[in-house]
Coordinates of C-alpha atoms in Angstrom, one line a residue:
X1 CA 3.5 -24.7 -23.0
X2 CA 6.8 -25.1 -21.3
X3 CA 7.5 -24.3 -17.7
X4 CA 10.7 -22.5 -17.1
X5 CA 12.1 -24.5 -14.1
X6 CA 14.4 -22.0 -13.1
X7 CA 11.7 -19.3 -12.5
X8 CA 9.7 -21.6 -10.2
X9 CA 11.4 -20.5 -7.0
X10 CA 10.9 -16.8 -8.0
X11 CA 7.3 -17.3 -8.4
X12 CA 7.0 -19.2 -5.0
X13 CA 8.9 -16.5 -3.2
X14 CA 6.6 -13.7 -4.7
X15 CA 3.5 -15.6 -3.5
X16 CA 5.0 -16.1 0.0
X17 CA 6.3 -12.7 0.2
X18 CA 3.4 -10.6 -0.8
X19 CA 1.0 -13.3 0.9
X20 CA 2.4 -12.5 4.1
X21 CA 2.4 -8.9 3.8
X22 CA -1.2 -8.9 2.8
X23 CA -1.9 -9.9 6.6
X24 CA -0.4 -6.8 7.9
X25 CA 0.2 -3.8 5.5
X26 CA -3.4 -3.3 4.2
X27 CA -4.7 -3.2 7.7
X28 CA -1.9 -0.8 9.3
X29 CA -4.4 2.2 9.6
X30 CA -7.1 0.1 10.9
X31 CA -4.8 -1.6 13.5
X32 CA -3.6 1.9 14.5
X33 CA -7.1 3.1 15.0
X34 CA -7.8 0.0 17.2
X35 CA -4.9 0.7 19.3
X36 CA -6.0 4.2 19.9
X37 CA -4.1 6.3 17.4
X38 CA -6.1 9.0 15.7
X39 CA -6.3 8.9 11.9
X40 CA -4.3 12.1 11.3
X41 CA -1.4 11.0 13.6
X42 CA -1.5 7.4 12.1
X43 CA -1.1 9.0 8.7
X44 CA 1.7 11.2 9.6
X45 CA 3.4 8.1 11.3
X46 CA 3.2 6.0 8.2
X47 CA 4.4 8.9 5.8
X48 CA 7.3 9.4 8.4
X49 CA 8.4 5.8 8.0
X50 CA 8.1 6.0 4.1
X51 CA 10.1 9.2 4.0
X52 CA 13.0 7.3 6.2
X53 CA 12.7 4.6 3.7
X54 CA 13.8 7.3 1.2
X55 CA 17.1 7.6 2.8
X56 CA 18.1 4.0 3.7
X57 CA 16.8 2.0 0.8
X58 CA 18.9 3.5 -1.9
X59 CA 22.2 3.1 0.3
X60 CA 21.2 -0.7 0.8
X61 CA 20.6 -1.2 -2.9
X62 CA 23.8 0.6 -4.0
X63 CA 25.8 -1.6 -1.5
X64 CA 24.2 -4.6 -3.2
X65 CA 25.2 -3.4 -6.8
X66 CA 28.6 -2.2 -5.7
X67 CA 29.5 -5.5 -4.1
X68 CA 27.6 -8.3 -6.2
X69 CA 28.9 -11.1 -4.0
X70 CA 26.8 -9.5 -0.9
X71 CA 23.6 -9.4 -2.9
X72 CA 22.2 -12.7 -1.6
X73 CA 23.1 -12.0 2.2
X74 CA 21.7 -8.7 2.2
X75 CA 18.4 -9.7 0.7
X76 CA 18.1 -12.8 3.0
X77 CA 18.8 -10.5 6.0
X78 CA 16.2 -7.9 5.1
X79 CA 13.8 -10.6 4.7
X80 CA 14.3 -12.0 8.1
X81 CA 14.3 -8.4 9.8
X82 CA 11.0 -7.4 8.0
X83 CA 9.3 -10.7 9.2
X84 CA 10.3 -10.1 12.7
X85 CA 9.4 -6.4 12.9
X86 CA 6.0 -6.8 11.1
X87 CA 5.2 -9.9 13.2
X88 CA 5.8 -8.0 16.4
X89 CA 3.2 -5.4 15.7
X90 CA 0.6 -7.8 16.6
X91 CA 1.9 -7.9 20.2
X92 CA 1.8 -4.1 20.7
X93 CA -1.0 -3.6 23.5
X94 CA -3.8 -1.0 23.0
X95 CA -3.3 2.4 24.6
X96 CA -6.7 2.7 25.9
X97 CA -8.7 0.0 27.5
X98 CA -12.3 -0.4 26.1
X99 CA -14.6 1.7 28.3
X100 CA -17.3 -0.3 30.1
X101 CA -20.4 1.7 31.4
X102 CA -23.5 0.3 33.3
X103 CA -26.7 2.3 32.7
X104 CA -30.0 2.8 31.1
X105 CA -31.5 4.2 27.8
X106 CA -33.9 7.1 28.9
X107 CA -36.4 8.7 26.6
X108 CA -36.1 12.5 26.9
X109 CA -38.4 13.1 23.9
X110 CA -41.0 15.0 25.9
X111 CA -38.4 16.7 28.1
X112 CA -36.7 18.3 25.3
X113 CA -39.7 18.9 23.1
X114 CA -38.6 16.9 20.2
X115 CA -40.9 15.3 17.5
X116 CA -38.8 12.2 16.9
X117 CA -38.0 9.8 19.7
X118 CA -34.9 10.9 21.4
X119 CA -32.9 8.7 23.9
X120 CA -30.0 9.4 26.2
X121 CA -27.8 6.8 27.6
X122 CA -27.0 7.6 31.5
X123 CA -24.9 5.5 33.8
X124 CA -21.5 5.2 35.4
X125 CA -18.1 3.8 34.1
X126 CA -17.2 0.5 35.8
X127 CA -13.6 1.8 35.9
X128 CA -12.9 4.1 38.8
X129 CA -10.3 5.6 37.1
X130 CA -12.5 6.8 34.1
X131 CA -15.2 8.6 36.3
X132 CA -17.3 11.5 35.3
X133 CA -15.8 14.8 34.5
X134 CA -16.8 16.4 37.8
X135 CA -14.2 14.3 39.3
X136 CA -11.6 15.8 37.2
X137 CA -10.4 12.4 35.7
X138 CA -10.0 11.1 32.1
X139 CA -13.6 10.7 30.8
X140 CA -15.1 9.5 27.6
X141 CA -16.9 12.4 25.7
X142 CA -18.0 10.3 22.6
X143 CA -17.8 6.9 21.0
X144 CA -18.8 4.9 17.9
X145 CA -19.6 1.5 17.3
X146 CA -20.9 0.8 20.9
X147 CA -22.3 -2.4 21.9
X148 CA -24.9 -2.7 24.4
X149 CA -25.6 -6.3 25.9
X150 CA -28.8 -7.1 27.9
X151 CA -29.1 -10.4 29.6
X152 CA -32.6 -9.8 31.2
X153 CA -34.3 -8.8 28.1
X154 CA -35.5 -10.6 24.9
X155 CA -33.0 -8.4 22.6
X156 CA -29.3 -9.4 24.0
X157 CA -27.4 -7.0 21.8
X158 CA -27.9 -3.3 20.5
X159 CA -25.5 -1.2 18.5
X160 CA -25.4 2.5 18.6
X161 CA -23.2 5.6 18.8
X162 CA -22.7 8.0 21.8
X163 CA -22.6 11.7 21.1
X164 CA -21.8 14.6 23.7
X165 CA -24.8 15.8 25.5
X166 CA -25.0 19.1 27.0
X167 CA -27.7 19.8 29.6
X168 CA -27.7 23.5 29.2
X169 CA -29.3 23.0 25.8
X170 CA -32.5 22.0 27.8
X171 CA -32.1 25.2 30.1
X172 CA -31.2 22.8 33.0
X173 CA -28.1 22.5 35.3
X174 CA -26.1 19.4 34.7
X175 CA -26.9 18.5 38.4
X176 CA -30.5 19.0 37.8
X177 CA -30.4 16.9 34.6
X178 CA -28.4 14.2 36.4
X179 CA -31.2 14.2 39.2
X180 CA -34.0 14.1 36.6
X181 CA -32.5 11.1 34.9
X182 CA -31.6 9.3 38.1
X183 CA -35.2 9.4 39.4
X184 CA -36.2 7.6 36.1
X185 CA -33.5 4.9 36.5
X186 CA -34.6 1.8 38.3
X187 CA -31.2 0.1 38.9
X188 CA -29.5 3.0 40.8
X189 CA -30.2 3.8 44.5
X190 CA -31.3 7.0 45.6
X191 CA -28.0 7.3 47.5
X192 CA -25.9 7.3 44.4
X193 CA -24.3 10.8 44.0
X194 CA -25.3 12.6 40.6
X195 CA -21.6 13.6 39.9
X196 CA -20.9 10.0 38.9
X197 CA -23.4 9.8 36.2
X198 CA -22.5 10.4 32.6
X199 CA -24.9 11.4 29.9
X200 CA -24.7 10.8 26.3
X201 CA -27.0 11.5 23.3
X202 CA -27.6 8.2 21.3
X203 CA -27.3 8.2 17.6
X204 CA -27.9 5.5 15.2
X205 CA -30.5 3.6 17.4
X206 CA -32.3 1.4 14.8
X207 CA -35.2 0.4 17.2
X208 CA -36.6 3.6 19.0
X209 CA -39.8 2.1 20.6
X210 CA -40.7 2.4 24.3
X211 CA -39.3 -1.1 24.9
X212 CA -35.6 0.3 25.4
X213 CA -36.8 2.4 28.3
X214 CA -35.6 1.5 31.9
X215 CA -33.6 -1.4 30.8
X216 CA -30.3 -2.1 32.6
X217 CA -27.6 -2.6 30.0
X218 CA -23.8 -2.9 29.9
X219 CA -22.2 -0.8 27.0
X220 CA -18.7 -1.3 25.5
X221 CA -17.2 1.2 23.1
X222 CA -14.1 0.3 21.1
X223 CA -13.4 3.7 19.6
X224 CA -13.8 6.3 22.5
X225 CA -12.7 9.8 22.3
X226 CA -11.3 10.9 25.7
X227 CA -11.1 14.4 27.5
X228 CA -9.9 15.5 30.8
X229 CA -6.8 16.7 32.6
X230 CA -5.4 13.2 33.5
X231 CA -5.7 12.0 29.9
X232 CA -2.3 11.2 28.5
X233 CA -1.8 12.0 24.7
X234 CA -0.7 9.6 22.2
X235 CA 2.7 10.9 21.8
X236 CA 3.4 10.3 25.5
X237 CA 2.7 6.6 25.5
X238 CA 5.4 3.9 24.9
X239 CA 2.9 1.8 22.8
X240 CA 3.0 4.4 20.2
X241 CA 6.6 4.7 19.9
X242 CA 6.8 0.8 19.9
X243 CA 4.3 0.6 17.2
X244 CA 6.1 3.4 15.1
X245 CA 9.5 1.7 15.5
X246 CA 8.4 -1.8 14.4
X247 CA 6.6 0.0 11.3
X248 CA 9.7 2.0 10.4
X249 CA 12.0 -0.9 10.5
X250 CA 9.5 -3.2 8.5
X251 CA 8.9 -0.6 6.0
X252 CA 12.4 -0.1 5.1
X253 CA 13.1 -3.9 5.0
X254 CA 9.8 -4.7 3.0
X255 CA 10.4 -1.9 0.3
X256 CA 14.0 -3.2 0.1
X257 CA 12.6 -6.8 -0.5
X258 CA 10.4 -5.8 -3.1
X259 CA 12.9 -3.9 -5.2
X260 CA 15.5 -6.8 -4.8
X261 CA 12.9 -9.2 -6.1
X262 CA 12.0 -7.1 -9.0
X263 CA 15.7 -6.5 -9.9
X264 CA 16.1 -10.4 -9.5
X265 CA 13.3 -11.2 -11.9
X266 CA 14.6 -8.6 -14.5
X267 CA 18.1 -10.0 -14.1
X268 CA 17.0 -13.8 -14.6
X269 CA 14.4 -13.0 -17.5
X270 CA 16.2 -10.1 -19.2
X271 CA 14.8 -6.9 -20.9
X272 CA 12.8 -9.0 -23.2
X273 CA 11.4 -11.4 -20.6
X274 CA 7.7 -11.3 -19.3
X275 CA 8.1 -9.4 -16.1
X276 CA 4.3 -9.4 -15.3
X277 CA 4.0 -13.2 -15.6
X278 CA 6.3 -13.7 -12.6
X279 CA 4.7 -10.6 -10.7
X280 CA 1.4 -12.2 -11.1
X281 CA 2.1 -14.8 -8.6
X282 CA 2.6 -12.2 -5.9
X283 CA -0.8 -10.8 -6.7
X284 CA -2.3 -14.1 -6.4
X285 CA -0.6 -14.6 -3.0
X286 CA -1.9 -11.2 -1.8
X287 CA -5.6 -11.8 -2.8
X288 CA -6.0 -15.3 -1.7
X289 CA -4.2 -15.0 1.8
X290 CA -5.9 -11.4 2.5
X291 CA -9.4 -13.1 1.8
X292 CA -8.6 -16.1 4.1
X293 CA -7.1 -13.7 6.7
X294 CA -10.3 -11.5 6.9
X295 CA -12.4 -14.6 7.3
X296 CA -10.2 -16.2 10.1
X297 CA -10.2 -12.9 12.0
X298 CA -13.9 -12.5 12.0
X299 CA -14.5 -15.9 12.9
X300 CA -11.9 -16.0 15.7
X301 CA -13.2 -12.8 17.2
X302 CA -16.9 -13.8 17.2
X303 CA -19.1 -10.9 18.4
X304 CA -16.5 -9.1 20.2
X305 CA -15.9 -5.4 19.3
X306 CA -12.0 -5.6 19.7
X307 CA -10.8 -7.7 16.9
X308 CA -8.6 -10.6 17.7
X309 CA -5.6 -10.6 15.2
X310 CA -4.0 -13.9 16.4
X311 CA -5.0 -15.7 13.3
X312 CA -3.4 -13.1 11.0
X313 CA -0.2 -13.6 13.0
X314 CA -0.2 -17.3 12.5
X315 CA -0.6 -17.0 8.7
X316 CA 2.2 -14.3 8.6
X317 CA 4.5 -16.5 10.4
X318 CA 4.0 -19.6 8.4
X319 CA 4.4 -17.8 5.0
X320 CA 7.5 -15.9 6.2
X321 CA 9.1 -19.2 7.6
X322 CA 8.4 -20.9 4.2
X323 CA 9.6 -17.8 2.2
X324 CA 13.0 -17.4 4.0
X325 CA 13.5 -21.3 3.6
X326 CA 12.7 -21.4 0.0
X327 CA 14.9 -18.1 -0.7
X328 CA 17.8 -19.6 1.1
X329 CA 17.9 -23.0 -0.5
X330 CA 16.4 -22.5 -3.9
X331 CA 16.3 -19.0 -5.2
X332 CA 19.2 -18.1 -7.4
X333 CA 20.5 -14.4 -6.9
X334 CA 22.6 -13.5 -10.1
X335 CA 25.6 -11.5 -9.8
X336 CA 25.9 -9.0 -12.8
X337 CA 29.1 -6.9 -12.6
X338 CA 29.5 -3.6 -14.4
X339 CA 32.5 -2.4 -15.9
X340 CA 32.1 0.9 -14.3
X341 CA 31.1 2.1 -10.8
X342 CA 27.3 2.0 -10.1
X343 CA 26.9 5.5 -9.4
X344 CA 29.0 6.6 -12.4
X345 CA 26.6 4.5 -14.4
X346 CA 23.4 5.9 -12.8
X347 CA 24.1 9.6 -12.5
X348 CA 24.0 10.3 -16.4
X349 CA 20.5 8.8 -16.3
X350 CA 19.4 11.1 -13.6
X351 CA 20.5 14.1 -15.5
X352 CA 18.1 13.2 -18.5
X353 CA 15.1 15.3 -18.3
X354 CA 12.9 12.6 -19.7
X355 CA 13.6 10.3 -16.8
X356 CA 13.0 13.1 -14.3
X357 CA 9.6 13.7 -15.9
X358 CA 9.0 9.9 -15.7
X359 CA 9.9 10.0 -12.0
X360 CA 7.3 12.8 -11.4
X361 CA 4.5 10.9 -12.9
X362 CA 5.6 7.7 -11.2
X363 CA 5.2 9.6 -7.9
X364 CA 1.9 10.7 -8.8
X365 CA 0.7 7.3 -9.8
X366 CA 1.9 5.9 -6.3
X367 CA 0.2 8.8 -4.6
X368 CA -3.1 7.8 -6.3
X369 CA -2.5 4.2 -5.3
X370 CA -1.8 5.1 -1.7
X371 CA -4.9 6.9 -1.4
X372 CA -6.8 3.7 -2.4
X373 CA -4.5 1.2 -0.4
X374 CA -4.4 3.1 3.0
X375 CA -8.0 4.9 3.2
X376 CA -10.5 2.5 1.3
X377 CA -10.7 0.3 4.5
X378 CA -11.0 3.2 6.8
X379 CA -13.9 4.6 4.7
X380 CA -15.6 0.8 4.7
X381 CA -15.2 1.1 8.6
X382 CA -17.2 4.5 8.5
X383 CA -19.7 3.1 6.2
X384 CA -20.4 0.1 8.3
X385 CA -21.2 1.9 11.5
X386 CA -24.7 1.2 12.6
X387 CA -25.1 -1.7 10.0
X388 CA -25.2 -5.4 10.2
X389 CA -21.9 -5.4 8.0
X390 CA -20.0 -4.5 11.1
X391 CA -20.0 -8.0 12.5
X392 CA -18.4 -9.3 9.2
X393 CA -16.3 -6.2 8.4
X394 CA -12.9 -7.9 8.4
X395 CA -14.1 -10.5 6.3
X396 CA -15.5 -8.0 3.8
X397 CA -12.3 -6.1 3.8
X398 CA -10.5 -9.4 3.0
X399 CA -13.0 -9.8 0.2
X400 CA -12.2 -6.3 -1.1
X401 CA -8.5 -7.1 -1.3
X402 CA -9.2 -10.6 -2.9
X403 CA -11.4 -8.5 -5.6
X404 CA -8.7 -6.0 -6.3
X405 CA -6.4 -9.0 -7.0
X406 CA -8.8 -11.1 -9.0
X407 CA -8.6 -8.6 -11.9
X408 CA -4.9 -7.5 -11.1
X409 CA -3.3 -11.0 -11.7
X410 CA -4.8 -11.9 -15.1
X411 CA -3.6 -8.4 -16.4
X412 CA -0.2 -9.0 -15.3
X413 CA -0.1 -12.2 -17.1
X414 CA -1.1 -10.7 -20.3
X415 CA 0.8 -7.3 -19.8
X416 CA 3.4 -8.0 -22.3
X417 CA 0.7 -7.6 -25.1
X418 CA 0.0 -4.0 -23.7
X419 CA 3.8 -3.0 -23.5
X420 CA 4.5 -4.6 -27.0
X421 CA 1.4 -3.0 -28.5
X422 CA 1.4 0.5 -26.9
X423 CA 4.7 0.8 -25.0
X424 CA 5.1 1.5 -21.2
X425 CA 4.3 5.2 -21.4
X426 CA 1.2 5.1 -23.3
X427 CA 0.1 2.2 -20.8
X428 CA 0.7 4.8 -17.8
X429 CA -1.4 7.2 -19.7
X430 CA -4.3 4.6 -19.8
X431 CA -3.8 4.0 -16.1
X432 CA -4.2 7.7 -15.3
X433 CA -7.5 7.7 -17.1
X434 CA -8.8 4.7 -15.2
X435 CA -7.8 6.3 -11.8
X436 CA -10.2 9.0 -12.8
X437 CA -12.9 6.7 -13.0
X438 CA -11.9 4.7 -9.9
X439 CA -11.6 7.9 -7.7
X440 CA -14.9 9.3 -8.7
X441 CA -16.5 5.9 -8.2
X442 CA -15.1 5.7 -4.6
X443 CA -16.5 9.1 -3.9
X444 CA -19.9 8.2 -5.1
X445 CA -20.2 4.9 -3.3
X446 CA -18.8 6.4 -0.1
X447 CA -21.2 9.0 -0.1
X448 CA -24.4 7.3 -1.3
X449 CA -23.7 3.6 -1.8
X450 CA -23.9 0.6 0.4
X451 CA -20.6 -0.8 1.5
X452 CA -20.5 -3.7 -0.9
X453 CA -20.6 -1.3 -3.8
X454 CA -17.1 -0.4 -3.1
X455 CA -16.3 -4.0 -4.3
X456 CA -17.5 -3.1 -7.8
X457 CA -15.3 -0.2 -8.0
X458 CA -12.2 -1.8 -6.8
X459 CA -12.4 -4.1 -9.9
X460 CA -10.6 -1.1 -11.5
X461 CA -7.6 -2.0 -9.3
X462 CA -6.5 -4.7 -11.6
X463 CA -5.5 -2.4 -14.6
X464 CA -4.6 0.5 -12.1
X465 CA -1.9 -1.5 -10.4
X466 CA -1.4 -4.5 -12.6
X467 CA -0.8 -2.6 -15.6
X468 CA 0.5 0.8 -13.9
X469 CA 3.1 -0.6 -11.6
X470 CA 4.3 -3.2 -14.3
X471 CA 4.8 -0.4 -16.9
X472 CA 6.9 1.5 -14.4
X473 CA 9.2 -1.3 -13.7
X474 CA 9.4 -2.4 -17.4
X475 CA 10.4 1.3 -18.3
X476 CA 12.8 1.6 -15.6
X477 CA 14.5 -1.7 -16.8
X478 CA 14.8 -0.7 -20.3
X479 CA 16.7 2.6 -19.6
X480 CA 18.8 1.3 -16.7
X481 CA 22.5 0.7 -17.6
X482 CA 23.9 -2.8 -17.3
X483 CA 24.6 -3.9 -13.8
X484 CA 22.7 -1.1 -12.2
X485 CA 19.2 -2.7 -12.3
X486 CA 18.9 -3.0 -8.6
X487 CA 19.9 0.7 -7.9
X488 CA 17.5 1.9 -10.7
X489 CA 14.6 -0.2 -9.5
X490 CA 15.2 0.8 -5.9
X491 CA 15.1 4.3 -7.0
X492 CA 11.9 3.9 -8.9
X493 CA 10.4 2.0 -5.9
X494 CA 11.4 4.8 -3.6
X495 CA 9.5 7.2 -6.0
X496 CA 6.5 5.2 -6.3
X497 CA 6.1 3.8 -2.7
X498 CA 8.2 5.9 -0.4
X499 CA 7.3 9.4 -2.0
X500 CA 4.0 8.7 -3.4
X501 CA 2.6 6.9 -0.6
X502 CA 4.1 9.2 2.0
X503 CA 2.3 12.1 0.2
X504 CA -1.1 10.2 0.2
X505 CA -0.8 9.5 3.9
X506 CA 0.2 13.1 4.8
X507 CA -2.4 14.7 2.8
X508 CA -5.0 11.8 3.2
X509 CA -4.9 11.6 7.0
X510 CA -5.8 15.2 7.5
X511 CA -8.4 15.3 4.5
X512 CA -10.1 12.1 5.8
X513 CA -10.2 13.3 9.4
X514 CA -11.6 16.9 8.6
X515 CA -13.8 16.5 5.5
X516 CA -14.3 12.7 5.2
X517 CA -13.0 10.1 2.8
X518 CA -16.0 10.6 0.2
X519 CA -15.0 14.3 -0.2
X520 CA -11.5 13.4 -0.2
X521 CA -11.8 11.1 -2.9
X522 CA -14.0 13.7 -5.2
X523 CA -11.1 16.2 -4.8
X524 CA -8.6 13.4 -6.1
X525 CA -11.0 12.6 -8.8
X526 CA -10.8 16.3 -10.1
X527 CA -7.0 16.3 -9.7
X528 CA -6.6 12.9 -11.5
X529 CA -8.3 14.5 -14.6
X530 CA -5.7 17.3 -14.7
X531 CA -2.9 14.5 -14.3
X532 CA -4.3 12.5 -17.0
X533 CA -4.2 15.5 -19.6
X534 CA -0.9 16.6 -18.6
X535 CA 0.7 13.0 -19.2
X536 CA -0.9 12.7 -22.5
X537 CA 0.2 16.1 -23.5
X538 CA 3.8 15.6 -22.3
X539 CA 4.1 12.4 -24.7
X540 CA 2.8 14.4 -27.8
X541 CA 5.1 17.3 -27.0
X542 CA 8.2 15.4 -25.8
X543 CA 8.5 12.1 -28.0
X544 CA 11.6 11.2 -26.2
X545 CA 9.4 10.1 -23.2
X546 CA 8.1 7.3 -25.3
X547 CA 11.4 6.2 -26.5
X548 CA 10.8 2.9 -24.8
X549 CA 8.2 1.9 -27.4
X550 CA 11.1 0.4 -29.6
X551 CA 12.3 -1.8 -26.8
X552 CA 9.1 -3.8 -26.5
X553 CA 8.6 -7.0 -24.9
X554 CA 8.9 -9.9 -27.5
X555 CA 8.0 -13.5 -27.0
X556 CA 7.5 -16.4 -29.0
X557 CA 8.2 -16.6 -32.7
X558 CA 8.5 -12.8 -32.8
X559 CA 11.4 -12.9 -30.3
X560 CA 13.1 -15.7 -32.2
X561 CA 12.8 -13.6 -35.4
X562 CA 14.1 -10.6 -33.7
X563 CA 17.0 -12.8 -32.2
X564 CA 17.8 -14.2 -35.8
X565 CA 17.7 -10.6 -37.3
X566 CA 20.1 -9.4 -34.5
X567 CA 22.5 -12.2 -35.3
X568 CA 22.2 -11.6 -39.0
X569 CA 22.9 -7.8 -38.3
X570 CA 25.9 -8.7 -36.1
X571 CA 27.2 -11.2 -39.0
X572 CA 26.8 -8.5 -41.5
X573 CA 28.8 -6.2 -39.5
X574 CA 31.4 -8.8 -38.8
X575 CA 31.7 -9.4 -42.6
X576 CA 32.0 -5.6 -43.3
X577 CA 34.7 -5.1 -40.8
X578 CA 36.5 -8.2 -42.4
X579 CA 36.3 -6.7 -45.9
X580 CA 37.6 -3.4 -44.7
X581 CA 40.6 -4.9 -43.2
X582 CA 41.0 -7.1 -46.4
X583 CA 40.8 -4.1 -48.7
X584 CA 43.2 -2.3 -46.5
X585 CA 45.7 -5.2 -46.6
X586 CA 45.3 -5.3 -50.4
X587 CA 45.8 -1.6 -50.6
X588 CA 49.1 -1.8 -48.5
X589 CA 50.4 -4.7 -50.5
X590 CA 49.7 -2.9 -53.7
X591 CA 51.4 0.3 -52.4
X592 CA 54.4 -1.9 -51.5
X593 CA 54.6 -3.4 -54.9
X594 CA 54.5 0.0 -56.3
X595 CA 57.2 1.1 -54.2
X596 CA 59.4 -1.9 -55.2
X597 CA 58.8 -1.4 -58.9
X598 CA 59.8 2.2 -58.6
X599 CA 62.9 1.3 -56.6
X600 CA 63.8 -1.2 -59.4
X601 CA 63.3 1.5 -62.1
X602 CA 65.4 3.8 -60.2
X603 CA 68.1 1.0 -59.9
X604 CA 67.9 0.3 -63.7
X605 CA 68.3 4.1 -64.5
X606 CA 71.4 4.5 -62.3
X607 CA 73.0 1.5 -63.9
X608 CA 72.4 2.9 -67.3
X609 CA 73.8 6.4 -66.4
X610 CA 77.0 4.6 -65.1

């Protein structure tokens, strides 16, 4: 097996590029939640950033194609800007401090006439600005993933959720309930005013025995829900706008970098080259680095509820620096000039109905991919609540990304066989069928399965993305006019990533918050069945959609034979043109001789007459 040394740089670039992005992009929704941004707001923010990409990315790509000499400069500048903007996201401070409360677990089973053991957590906030609601301040009404620590008892840590509690459900006034609970608490003095006490119903308590009664504990809750007149909304905080601005700039540059890289690969290897073999190195970087990143975050954070993203930033910085240096010194950016202006070449392609239909199905495929990319990790967060998996959740999420890529990379290495055997459009039909299985599988595991069962379902990410996105890029390269590959690839990238991902974020943020992620995936599974049938039907009723089947990838001996056939065909055409020219010349010479003969006969006749 011969190694093409000209392509080593592009392989290393793809490894570093997607490896660095894997430390940030998959965790954007998780990081936003940790900062205090609701899921619906975070989904809208990410969708807005991708919509903005929709306007800026084609402009950058068109400039690069119109002025080929600037392609390298634009490519390196966007790489540097994306590295700086995404790296700064790690330094955005949290919008809310983690609430810390000091109190006790009090059994109210007999007081509330419940058959099952029921506990309340009653105590006071250690932050004077976050006091009880009777004081009119900003107070916590509920929280999940709370961790209780007890230094004076045999069990040092305890996890549970806090739900709102209304004393009127027990036919008691709030002050009366506070007094009843305060009398049962040993650590508070009788002089403590009842108004400062906060009461929450404990959910998800694994051990409900009496040993938890009258134990003084310190509770920290990383995901609280606040209420009160002095609470400031998310949109009124500068941290939110800083996070949003960095995310938007990073999204524009990242999307442009990937399209540039795809176009560079297609320009270097040509339409008959193996795109997936080069792209697979990016998948390897994504899988390996994301798994390492998840392990380092959990190891560095220890038992803290607020995860420390410092290891991810270090890995991101090292890979970005290596990528910029590698691309600047070794990566060759080809300059292919078109005879006509770029827009004049691309506009006829945009008017073709089969290309428009291809773009619509590409957007839907990107939407399905976006639902899996952005909301799978959030569903794992919900599944891990109240379980031991919460301690190593980041490592489990990193393993999830590694499992996705472990199947994706091999399929990219052999994707040319699928393209040659079936054609890009039929491969896309296969991908839609696999999305049916994948989305229904995520719905089932999210509702009934343990958290590790999502790893089994995500094995389908290999063919869904490894074959699906590759087929989209290959088809776009086959139909793009010469010298416009960057523009066409940028357009397809906008349709797949910007439009498709934005649609998934807008819908997914609302659906996941209102009905839960498992129900969302169930509805998507039903929709994917309809899309799969429509795509197969479109290929049967509209054969021009599958016109790329004749332009399959060819490698090895088959490629040599095709090359020889093309040369023989060209030689035959040249011989035919030469023969036609010779025949034409012979005819002209024959006509000239006939004219001369006629002229001589006329001269003889004239002489005879004289």
